[in-house]
């Protein structure tokens, strides 16, 4: 579970830099670095996130003032707090993110998935909106595009239907005709295969 500190967020530039991780090993929460060079990355933040983070930063300042000497600086890098801490700056247990996520998913009536699975959701939604595979891979911090497309991007029924429509447009145009029995059937007008003509050359009239 990645846990960015407030120092990893540039609200003016609207970016978040992933440079530290918090993982649970044998019931202990450990700070570490991202797994690879690609995992350490800077991502843009949209206006909605920036607004929410500004409010959170303001609340953190009020909590720090109220707690006084009891407030703890949870970020070991900059002595600031992590984004998600309690009222006195204590780090939140990583498992609590997953527990809270499950509560919200059930409340919304959505299919239950793990919090980590939202990375798959992110990759798939980007793919369905025609974001280039290389960009999706960079966003998720993967070492190569092949791994991203194989593991994190999943096809959807509607996307497959759209792909079928695209394929139909490549091979020809479809017109609806009324059949003799009153039902509808497809009449596909095929375009000439230009590539085949170019490959074989002009038809040999002597062979007729």
PDB file of N, CA, C and O in Angstrom, residues 55-118:
ATOM      1  N   UNK A  55      -8.268  21.002   1.213  1.00  0.00           N
ATOM      2  CA  UNK A  55      -9.101  20.971   2.418  1.00  0.00           C
ATOM      3  C   UNK A  55      -8.471  20.075   3.477  1.00  0.00           C
ATOM      4  O   UNK A  55      -8.464  20.399   4.672  1.00  0.00           O
ATOM      5  N   UNK A  56      -7.930  18.948   3.040  1.00  0.00           N
ATOM      6  CA  UNK A  56      -7.294  18.022   3.983  1.00  0.00           C
ATOM      7  C   UNK A  56      -6.066  18.650   4.621  1.00  0.00           C
ATOM      8  O   UNK A  56      -5.844  18.520   5.838  1.00  0.00           O
ATOM      9  N   UNK A  57      -5.277  19.350   3.821  1.00  0.00           N
ATOM     10  CA  UNK A  57      -4.078  20.001   4.364  1.00  0.00           C
ATOM     11  C   UNK A  57      -4.452  21.056   5.402  1.00  0.00           C
ATOM     12  O   UNK A  57      -3.789  21.181   6.447  1.00  0.00           O
ATOM     13  N   UNK A  58      -5.528  21.785   5.147  1.00  0.00           N
ATOM     14  CA  UNK A  58      -5.992  22.794   6.097  1.00  0.00           C
ATOM     15  C   UNK A  58      -6.454  22.137   7.396  1.00  0.00           C
ATOM     16  O   UNK A  58      -6.167  22.622   8.496  1.00  0.00           O
ATOM     17  N   UNK A  59      -7.143  21.014   7.265  1.00  0.00           N
ATOM     18  CA  UNK A  59      -7.600  20.306   8.460  1.00  0.00           C
ATOM     19  C   UNK A  59      -6.426  19.747   9.257  1.00  0.00           C
ATOM     20  O   UNK A  59      -6.426  19.760  10.479  1.00  0.00           O
ATOM     21  N   UNK A  60      -5.419  19.251   8.529  1.00  0.00           N
ATOM     22  CA  UNK A  60      -4.220  18.736   9.196  1.00  0.00           C
ATOM     23  C   UNK A  60      -3.545  19.844  10.029  1.00  0.00           C
ATOM     24  O   UNK A  60      -3.078  19.610  11.140  1.00  0.00           O
ATOM     25  N   UNK A  61      -3.490  21.040   9.488  1.00  0.00           N
ATOM     26  CA  UNK A  61      -2.863  22.152  10.201  1.00  0.00           C
ATOM     27  C   UNK A  61      -3.624  22.467  11.492  1.00  0.00           C
ATOM     28  O   UNK A  61      -3.018  22.745  12.537  1.00  0.00           O
ATOM     29  N   UNK A  62      -4.947  22.413  11.439  1.00  0.00           N
ATOM     30  CA  UNK A  62      -5.762  22.662  12.618  1.00  0.00           C
ATOM     31  C   UNK A  62      -5.556  21.567  13.664  1.00  0.00           C
ATOM     32  O   UNK A  62      -5.469  21.847  14.867  1.00  0.00           O
ATOM     33  N   UNK A  63      -5.464  20.319  13.196  1.00  0.00           N
ATOM     34  CA  UNK A  63      -5.258  19.197  14.116  1.00  0.00           C
ATOM     35  C   UNK A  63      -3.882  19.281  14.779  1.00  0.00           C
ATOM     36  O   UNK A  63      -3.731  18.984  15.961  1.00  0.00           O
ATOM     37  N   UNK A  64      -2.877  19.672  13.981  1.00  0.00           N
ATOM     38  CA  UNK A  64      -1.523  19.815  14.528  1.00  0.00           C
ATOM     39  C   UNK A  64      -1.507  20.908  15.614  1.00  0.00           C
ATOM     40  O   UNK A  64      -0.873  20.744  16.666  1.00  0.00           O
ATOM     41  N   UNK A  65      -2.180  22.018  15.350  1.00  0.00           N
ATOM     42  CA  UNK A  65      -2.231  23.123  16.305  1.00  0.00           C
ATOM     43  C   UNK A  65      -2.947  22.694  17.591  1.00  0.00           C
ATOM     44  O   UNK A  65      -2.512  23.020  18.702  1.00  0.00           O
ATOM     45  N   UNK A  66      -4.009  21.951  17.440  1.00  0.00           N
ATOM     46  CA  UNK A  66      -4.791  21.506  18.589  1.00  0.00           C
ATOM     47  C   UNK A  66      -4.027  20.488  19.433  1.00  0.00           C
ATOM     48  O   UNK A  66      -4.069  20.526  20.674  1.00  0.00           O
ATOM     49  N   UNK A  67      -3.310  19.575  18.736  1.00  0.00           N
ATOM     50  CA  UNK A  67      -2.587  18.521  19.454  1.00  0.00           C
ATOM     51  C   UNK A  67      -1.307  19.029  20.104  1.00  0.00           C
ATOM     52  O   UNK A  67      -0.831  18.460  21.094  1.00  0.00           O
ATOM     53  N   UNK A  68      -0.733  20.094  19.552  1.00  0.00           N
ATOM     54  CA  UNK A  68       0.489  20.651  20.118  1.00  0.00           C
ATOM     55  C   UNK A  68       1.647  19.669  20.080  1.00  0.00           C
ATOM     56  O   UNK A  68       1.925  19.060  19.054  1.00  0.00           O
ATOM     57  N   UNK A  69       2.293  19.469  21.234  1.00  0.00           N
ATOM     58  CA  UNK A  69       3.460  18.588  21.280  1.00  0.00           C
ATOM     59  C   UNK A  69       3.111  17.115  21.083  1.00  0.00           C
ATOM     60  O   UNK A  69       3.986  16.303  20.800  1.00  0.00           O
ATOM     61  N   UNK A  70       1.861  16.794  21.244  1.00  0.00           N
ATOM     62  CA  UNK A  70       1.447  15.400  21.077  1.00  0.00           C
ATOM     63  C   UNK A  70       1.334  14.979  19.615  1.00  0.00           C
ATOM     64  O   UNK A  70       1.173  13.800  19.313  1.00  0.00           O
ATOM     65  N   UNK A  71       1.375  15.979  18.710  1.00  0.00           N
ATOM     66  CA  UNK A  71       1.250  15.648  17.280  1.00  0.00           C
ATOM     67  C   UNK A  71       2.537  14.997  16.784  1.00  0.00           C
ATOM     68  O   UNK A  71       3.640  15.448  17.101  1.00  0.00           O
ATOM     69  N   UNK A  72       2.403  13.953  15.990  1.00  0.00           N
ATOM     70  CA  UNK A  72       3.561  13.208  15.519  1.00  0.00           C
ATOM     71  C   UNK A  72       3.746  13.398  14.011  1.00  0.00           C
ATOM     72  O   UNK A  72       2.780  13.393  13.263  1.00  0.00           O
ATOM     73  N   UNK A  73       4.984  13.553  13.594  1.00  0.00           N
ATOM     74  CA  UNK A  73       5.306  13.673  12.169  1.00  0.00           C
ATOM     75  C   UNK A  73       5.558  12.274  11.630  1.00  0.00           C
ATOM     76  O   UNK A  73       6.565  11.645  11.945  1.00  0.00           O
ATOM     77  N   UNK A  74       4.616  11.770  10.845  1.00  0.00           N
ATOM     78  CA  UNK A  74       4.676  10.374  10.421  1.00  0.00           C
ATOM     79  C   UNK A  74       5.586  10.137   9.225  1.00  0.00           C
ATOM     80  O   UNK A  74       6.032   9.019   8.981  1.00  0.00           O
ATOM     81  N   UNK A  75       5.868  11.184   8.445  1.00  0.00           N
ATOM     82  CA  UNK A  75       6.714  11.005   7.262  1.00  0.00           C
ATOM     83  C   UNK A  75       8.188  11.107   7.661  1.00  0.00           C
ATOM     84  O   UNK A  75       8.645  12.142   8.156  1.00  0.00           O
ATOM     85  N   UNK A  76       8.937  10.046   7.430  1.00  0.00           N
ATOM     86  CA  UNK A  76      10.344  10.019   7.798  1.00  0.00           C
ATOM     87  C   UNK A  76      11.212  10.841   6.855  1.00  0.00           C
ATOM     88  O   UNK A  76      12.360  11.144   7.156  1.00  0.00           O
ATOM     89  N   UNK A  77      10.654  11.215   5.715  1.00  0.00           N
ATOM     90  CA  UNK A  77      11.431  11.953   4.711  1.00  0.00           C
ATOM     91  C   UNK A  77      11.467  13.447   5.007  1.00  0.00           C
ATOM     92  O   UNK A  77      12.519  14.088   4.940  1.00  0.00           O
ATOM     93  N   UNK A  78      10.313  14.017   5.350  1.00  0.00           N
ATOM     94  CA  UNK A  78      10.236  15.474   5.472  1.00  0.00           C
ATOM     95  C   UNK A  78       9.681  15.961   6.810  1.00  0.00           C
ATOM     96  O   UNK A  78       9.444  17.150   6.984  1.00  0.00           O
ATOM     97  N   UNK A  79       9.447  15.017   7.745  1.00  0.00           N
ATOM     98  CA  UNK A  79       8.896  15.361   9.055  1.00  0.00           C
ATOM     99  C   UNK A  79       7.496  15.952   8.978  1.00  0.00           C
ATOM    100  O   UNK A  79       7.033  16.598   9.918  1.00  0.00           O
ATOM    101  N   UNK A  80       6.851  15.753   7.846  1.00  0.00           N
ATOM    102  CA  UNK A  80       5.444  16.124   7.717  1.00  0.00           C
ATOM    103  C   UNK A  80       4.609  14.866   7.980  1.00  0.00           C
ATOM    104  O   UNK A  80       5.155  13.794   8.251  1.00  0.00           O
ATOM    105  N   UNK A  81       3.311  14.996   7.879  1.00  0.00           N
ATOM    106  CA  UNK A  81       2.454  13.822   8.068  1.00  0.00           C
ATOM    107  C   UNK A  81       2.140  13.183   6.729  1.00  0.00           C
ATOM    108  O   UNK A  81       2.237  13.810   5.675  1.00  0.00           O
ATOM    109  N   UNK A  82       1.791  11.906   6.790  1.00  0.00           N
ATOM    110  CA  UNK A  82       1.276  11.253   5.601  1.00  0.00           C
ATOM    111  C   UNK A  82      -0.094  11.834   5.279  1.00  0.00           C
ATOM    112  O   UNK A  82      -0.700  12.543   6.099  1.00  0.00           O
ATOM    113  N   UNK A  83      -0.576  11.524   4.098  1.00  0.00           N
ATOM    114  CA  UNK A  83      -1.881  12.048   3.698  1.00  0.00           C
ATOM    115  C   UNK A  83      -2.975  11.499   4.613  1.00  0.00           C
ATOM    116  O   UNK A  83      -3.873  12.222   5.037  1.00  0.00           O
ATOM    117  N   UNK A  84      -2.878  10.218   4.931  1.00  0.00           N
ATOM    118  CA  UNK A  84      -3.916   9.585   5.737  1.00  0.00           C
ATOM    119  C   UNK A  84      -3.359   9.249   7.126  1.00  0.00           C
ATOM    120  O   UNK A  84      -2.622   8.278   7.298  1.00  0.00           O
ATOM    121  N   UNK A  85      -3.714  10.089   8.086  1.00  0.00           N
ATOM    122  CA  UNK A  85      -3.307   9.886   9.476  1.00  0.00           C
ATOM    123  C   UNK A  85      -4.489  10.236  10.372  1.00  0.00           C
ATOM    124  O   UNK A  85      -5.503  10.773   9.913  1.00  0.00           O
ATOM    125  N   UNK A  86      -4.334   9.938  11.676  1.00  0.00           N
ATOM    126  CA  UNK A  86      -5.409  10.307  12.603  1.00  0.00           C
ATOM    127  C   UNK A  86      -5.208  11.729  13.126  1.00  0.00           C
ATOM    128  O   UNK A  86      -4.362  12.479  12.612  1.00  0.00           O
ATOM    129  N   UNK A  87      -5.943  12.085  14.162  1.00  0.00           N
ATOM    130  CA  UNK A  87      -5.957  13.468  14.642  1.00  0.00           C
ATOM    131  C   UNK A  87      -4.635  13.926  15.252  1.00  0.00           C
ATOM    132  O   UNK A  87      -4.388  15.123  15.393  1.00  0.00           O
ATOM    133  N   UNK A  88      -3.781  12.980  15.628  1.00  0.00           N
ATOM    134  CA  UNK A  88      -2.495  13.361  16.220  1.00  0.00           C
ATOM    135  C   UNK A  88      -1.326  12.961  15.314  1.00  0.00           C
ATOM    136  O   UNK A  88      -0.189  12.881  15.752  1.00  0.00           O
ATOM    137  N   UNK A  89      -1.618  12.725  14.040  1.00  0.00           N
ATOM    138  CA  UNK A  89      -0.558  12.451  13.080  1.00  0.00           C
ATOM    139  C   UNK A  89      -0.095  11.017  13.006  1.00  0.00           C
ATOM    140  O   UNK A  89       0.856  10.701  12.280  1.00  0.00           O
ATOM    141  N   UNK A  90      -0.732  10.119  13.749  1.00  0.00           N
ATOM    142  CA  UNK A  90      -0.344   8.711  13.722  1.00  0.00           C
ATOM    143  C   UNK A  90      -0.764   8.078  12.394  1.00  0.00           C
ATOM    144  O   UNK A  90      -1.846   8.341  11.874  1.00  0.00           O
ATOM    145  N   UNK A  91       0.120   7.229  11.863  1.00  0.00           N
ATOM    146  CA  UNK A  91      -0.190   6.539  10.614  1.00  0.00           C
ATOM    147  C   UNK A  91      -1.396   5.620  10.773  1.00  0.00           C
ATOM    148  O   UNK A  91      -1.590   5.023  11.822  1.00  0.00           O
ATOM    149  N   UNK A  92      -2.160   5.514   9.710  1.00  0.00           N
ATOM    150  CA  UNK A  92      -3.300   4.609   9.694  1.00  0.00           C
ATOM    151  C   UNK A  92      -2.820   3.242   9.246  1.00  0.00           C
ATOM    152  O   UNK A  92      -2.020   3.123   8.316  1.00  0.00           O
ATOM    153  N   UNK A  93      -3.285   2.199   9.910  1.00  0.00           N
ATOM    154  CA  UNK A  93      -2.914   0.837   9.532  1.00  0.00           C
ATOM    155  C   UNK A  93      -3.355   0.579   8.092  1.00  0.00           C
ATOM    156  O   UNK A  93      -4.504   0.842   7.730  1.00  0.00           O
ATOM    157  N   UNK A  94      -2.456   0.070   7.235  1.00  0.00           N
ATOM    158  CA  UNK A  94      -2.809  -0.162   5.827  1.00  0.00           C
ATOM    159  C   UNK A  94      -4.062  -1.016   5.643  1.00  0.00           C
ATOM    160  O   UNK A  94      -4.820  -0.818   4.689  1.00  0.00           O
ATOM    161  N   UNK A  95      -4.285  -1.971   6.543  1.00  0.00           N
ATOM    162  CA  UNK A  95      -5.447  -2.844   6.403  1.00  0.00           C
ATOM    163  C   UNK A  95      -6.753  -2.073   6.563  1.00  0.00           C
ATOM    164  O   UNK A  95      -7.789  -2.483   6.042  1.00  0.00           O
ATOM    165  N   UNK A  96      -6.698  -0.952   7.279  1.00  0.00           N
ATOM    166  CA  UNK A  96      -7.925  -0.182   7.499  1.00  0.00           C
ATOM    167  C   UNK A  96      -8.429   0.436   6.199  1.00  0.00           C
ATOM    168  O   UNK A  96      -9.625   0.675   6.036  1.00  0.00           O
ATOM    169  N   UNK A  97      -7.513   0.699   5.244  1.00  0.00           N
ATOM    170  CA  UNK A  97      -7.947   1.207   3.938  1.00  0.00           C
ATOM    171  C   UNK A  97      -8.850   0.182   3.256  1.00  0.00           C
ATOM    172  O   UNK A  97      -9.909   0.514   2.718  1.00  0.00           O
ATOM    173  N   UNK A  98      -8.396  -1.078   3.277  1.00  0.00           N
ATOM    174  CA  UNK A  98      -9.172  -2.146   2.637  1.00  0.00           C
ATOM    175  C   UNK A  98     -10.505  -2.349   3.342  1.00  0.00           C
ATOM    176  O   UNK A  98     -11.544  -2.560   2.693  1.00  0.00           O
ATOM    177  N   UNK A  99     -10.503  -2.287   4.678  1.00  0.00           N
ATOM    178  CA  UNK A  99     -11.746  -2.463   5.431  1.00  0.00           C
ATOM    179  C   UNK A  99     -12.739  -1.355   5.106  1.00  0.00           C
ATOM    180  O   UNK A  99     -13.933  -1.612   4.890  1.00  0.00           O
ATOM    181  N   UNK A 100     -12.259  -0.123   5.048  1.00  0.00           N
ATOM    182  CA  UNK A 100     -13.135   1.008   4.743  1.00  0.00           C
ATOM    183  C   UNK A 100     -13.647   0.923   3.313  1.00  0.00           C
ATOM    184  O   UNK A 100     -14.804   1.219   3.037  1.00  0.00           O
ATOM    185  N   UNK A 101     -12.783   0.500   2.400  1.00  0.00           N
ATOM    186  CA  UNK A 101     -13.182   0.354   1.002  1.00  0.00           C
ATOM    187  C   UNK A 101     -14.302  -0.671   0.870  1.00  0.00           C
ATOM    188  O   UNK A 101     -15.269  -0.456   0.136  1.00  0.00           O
ATOM    189  N   UNK A 102     -14.191  -1.776   1.585  1.00  0.00           N
ATOM    190  CA  UNK A 102     -15.231  -2.810   1.528  1.00  0.00           C
ATOM    191  C   UNK A 102     -16.566  -2.272   2.015  1.00  0.00           C
ATOM    192  O   UNK A 102     -17.619  -2.549   1.424  1.00  0.00           O
ATOM    193  N   UNK A 103     -16.533  -1.481   3.077  1.00  0.00           N
ATOM    194  CA  UNK A 103     -17.766  -0.882   3.599  1.00  0.00           C
ATOM    195  C   UNK A 103     -18.417   0.018   2.545  1.00  0.00           C
ATOM    196  O   UNK A 103     -19.627  -0.044   2.310  1.00  0.00           O
ATOM    197  N   UNK A 104     -17.609   0.844   1.883  1.00  0.00           N
ATOM    198  CA  UNK A 104     -18.136   1.777   0.883  1.00  0.00           C
ATOM    199  C   UNK A 104     -18.695   1.040  -0.336  1.00  0.00           C
ATOM    200  O   UNK A 104     -19.722   1.431  -0.899  1.00  0.00           O
ATOM    201  N   UNK A 105     -18.010  -0.036  -0.745  1.00  0.00           N
ATOM    202  CA  UNK A 105     -18.476  -0.811  -1.895  1.00  0.00           C
ATOM    203  C   UNK A 105     -19.820  -1.467  -1.591  1.00  0.00           C
ATOM    204  O   UNK A 105     -20.739  -1.444  -2.411  1.00  0.00           O
ATOM    205  N   UNK A 106     -19.929  -2.066  -0.408  1.00  0.00           N
ATOM    206  CA  UNK A 106     -21.193  -2.707  -0.025  1.00  0.00           C
ATOM    207  C   UNK A 106     -22.316  -1.672   0.074  1.00  0.00           C
ATOM    208  O   UNK A 106     -23.450  -1.914  -0.346  1.00  0.00           O
ATOM    209  N   UNK A 107     -21.992  -0.508   0.613  1.00  0.00           N
ATOM    210  CA  UNK A 107     -22.998   0.546   0.764  1.00  0.00           C
ATOM    211  C   UNK A 107     -23.494   1.023  -0.598  1.00  0.00           C
ATOM    212  O   UNK A 107     -24.663   1.369  -0.756  1.00  0.00           O
ATOM    213  N   UNK A 108     -22.609   1.045  -1.573  1.00  0.00           N
ATOM    214  CA  UNK A 108     -22.980   1.501  -2.918  1.00  0.00           C
ATOM    215  C   UNK A 108     -23.664   0.410  -3.734  1.00  0.00           C
ATOM    216  O   UNK A 108     -24.148   0.669  -4.841  1.00  0.00           O
ATOM    217  N   UNK A 109     -23.704  -0.820  -3.203  1.00  0.00           N
ATOM    218  CA  UNK A 109     -24.352  -1.911  -3.924  1.00  0.00           C
ATOM    219  C   UNK A 109     -23.561  -2.391  -5.129  1.00  0.00           C
ATOM    220  O   UNK A 109     -24.141  -2.916  -6.092  1.00  0.00           O
ATOM    221  N   UNK A 110     -22.242  -2.228  -5.090  1.00  0.00           N
ATOM    222  CA  UNK A 110     -21.391  -2.629  -6.205  1.00  0.00           C
ATOM    223  C   UNK A 110     -20.798  -4.014  -5.960  1.00  0.00           C
ATOM    224  O   UNK A 110     -20.743  -4.485  -4.816  1.00  0.00           O
ATOM    225  N   UNK A 111     -20.348  -4.681  -7.018  1.00  0.00           N
ATOM    226  CA  UNK A 111     -19.686  -5.983  -6.837  1.00  0.00           C
ATOM    227  C   UNK A 111     -18.466  -5.821  -5.935  1.00  0.00           C
ATOM    228  O   UNK A 111     -17.699  -4.875  -6.085  1.00  0.00           O
ATOM    229  N   UNK A 112     -18.292  -6.728  -5.020  1.00  0.00           N
ATOM    230  CA  UNK A 112     -17.212  -6.623  -4.045  1.00  0.00           C
ATOM    231  C   UNK A 112     -15.884  -7.049  -4.657  1.00  0.00           C
ATOM    232  O   UNK A 112     -15.738  -8.158  -5.165  1.00  0.00           O
ATOM    233  N   UNK A 113     -14.928  -6.146  -4.648  1.00  0.00           N
ATOM    234  CA  UNK A 113     -13.573  -6.438  -5.101  1.00  0.00           C
ATOM    235  C   UNK A 113     -12.592  -5.934  -4.053  1.00  0.00           C
ATOM    236  O   UNK A 113     -12.962  -5.174  -3.165  1.00  0.00           O
ATOM    237  N   UNK A 114     -11.345  -6.374  -4.163  1.00  0.00           N
ATOM    238  CA  UNK A 114     -10.324  -5.871  -3.252  1.00  0.00           C
ATOM    239  C   UNK A 114      -9.929  -4.440  -3.646  1.00  0.00           C
ATOM    240  O   UNK A 114     -10.065  -4.056  -4.804  1.00  0.00           O
ATOM    241  N   UNK A 115      -9.434  -3.707  -2.674  1.00  0.00           N
ATOM    242  CA  UNK A 115      -8.972  -2.357  -2.962  1.00  0.00           C
ATOM    243  C   UNK A 115      -7.877  -2.382  -4.027  1.00  0.00           C
ATOM    244  O   UNK A 115      -7.848  -1.534  -4.927  1.00  0.00           O
ATOM    245  N   UNK A 116      -6.972  -3.351  -3.947  1.00  0.00           N
ATOM    246  CA  UNK A 116      -5.892  -3.445  -4.925  1.00  0.00           C
ATOM    247  C   UNK A 116      -6.434  -3.678  -6.339  1.00  0.00           C
ATOM    248  O   UNK A 116      -5.801  -3.262  -7.323  1.00  0.00           O
ATOM    249  N   UNK A 117      -7.601  -4.311  -6.438  1.00  0.00           N
ATOM    250  CA  UNK A 117      -8.171  -4.591  -7.755  1.00  0.00           C
ATOM    251  C   UNK A 117      -8.605  -3.336  -8.483  1.00  0.00           C
ATOM    252  O   UNK A 117      -8.874  -3.371  -9.687  1.00  0.00           O
ATOM    253  N   UNK A 118      -8.701  -2.212  -7.771  1.00  0.00           N
ATOM    254  CA  UNK A 118      -9.067  -0.979  -8.453  1.00  0.00           C
ATOM    255  C   UNK A 118      -7.970  -0.544  -9.425  1.00  0.00           C
ATOM    256  O   UNK A 118      -8.223   0.264 -10.316  1.00  0.00           O
TER     257      UNK A 118
END
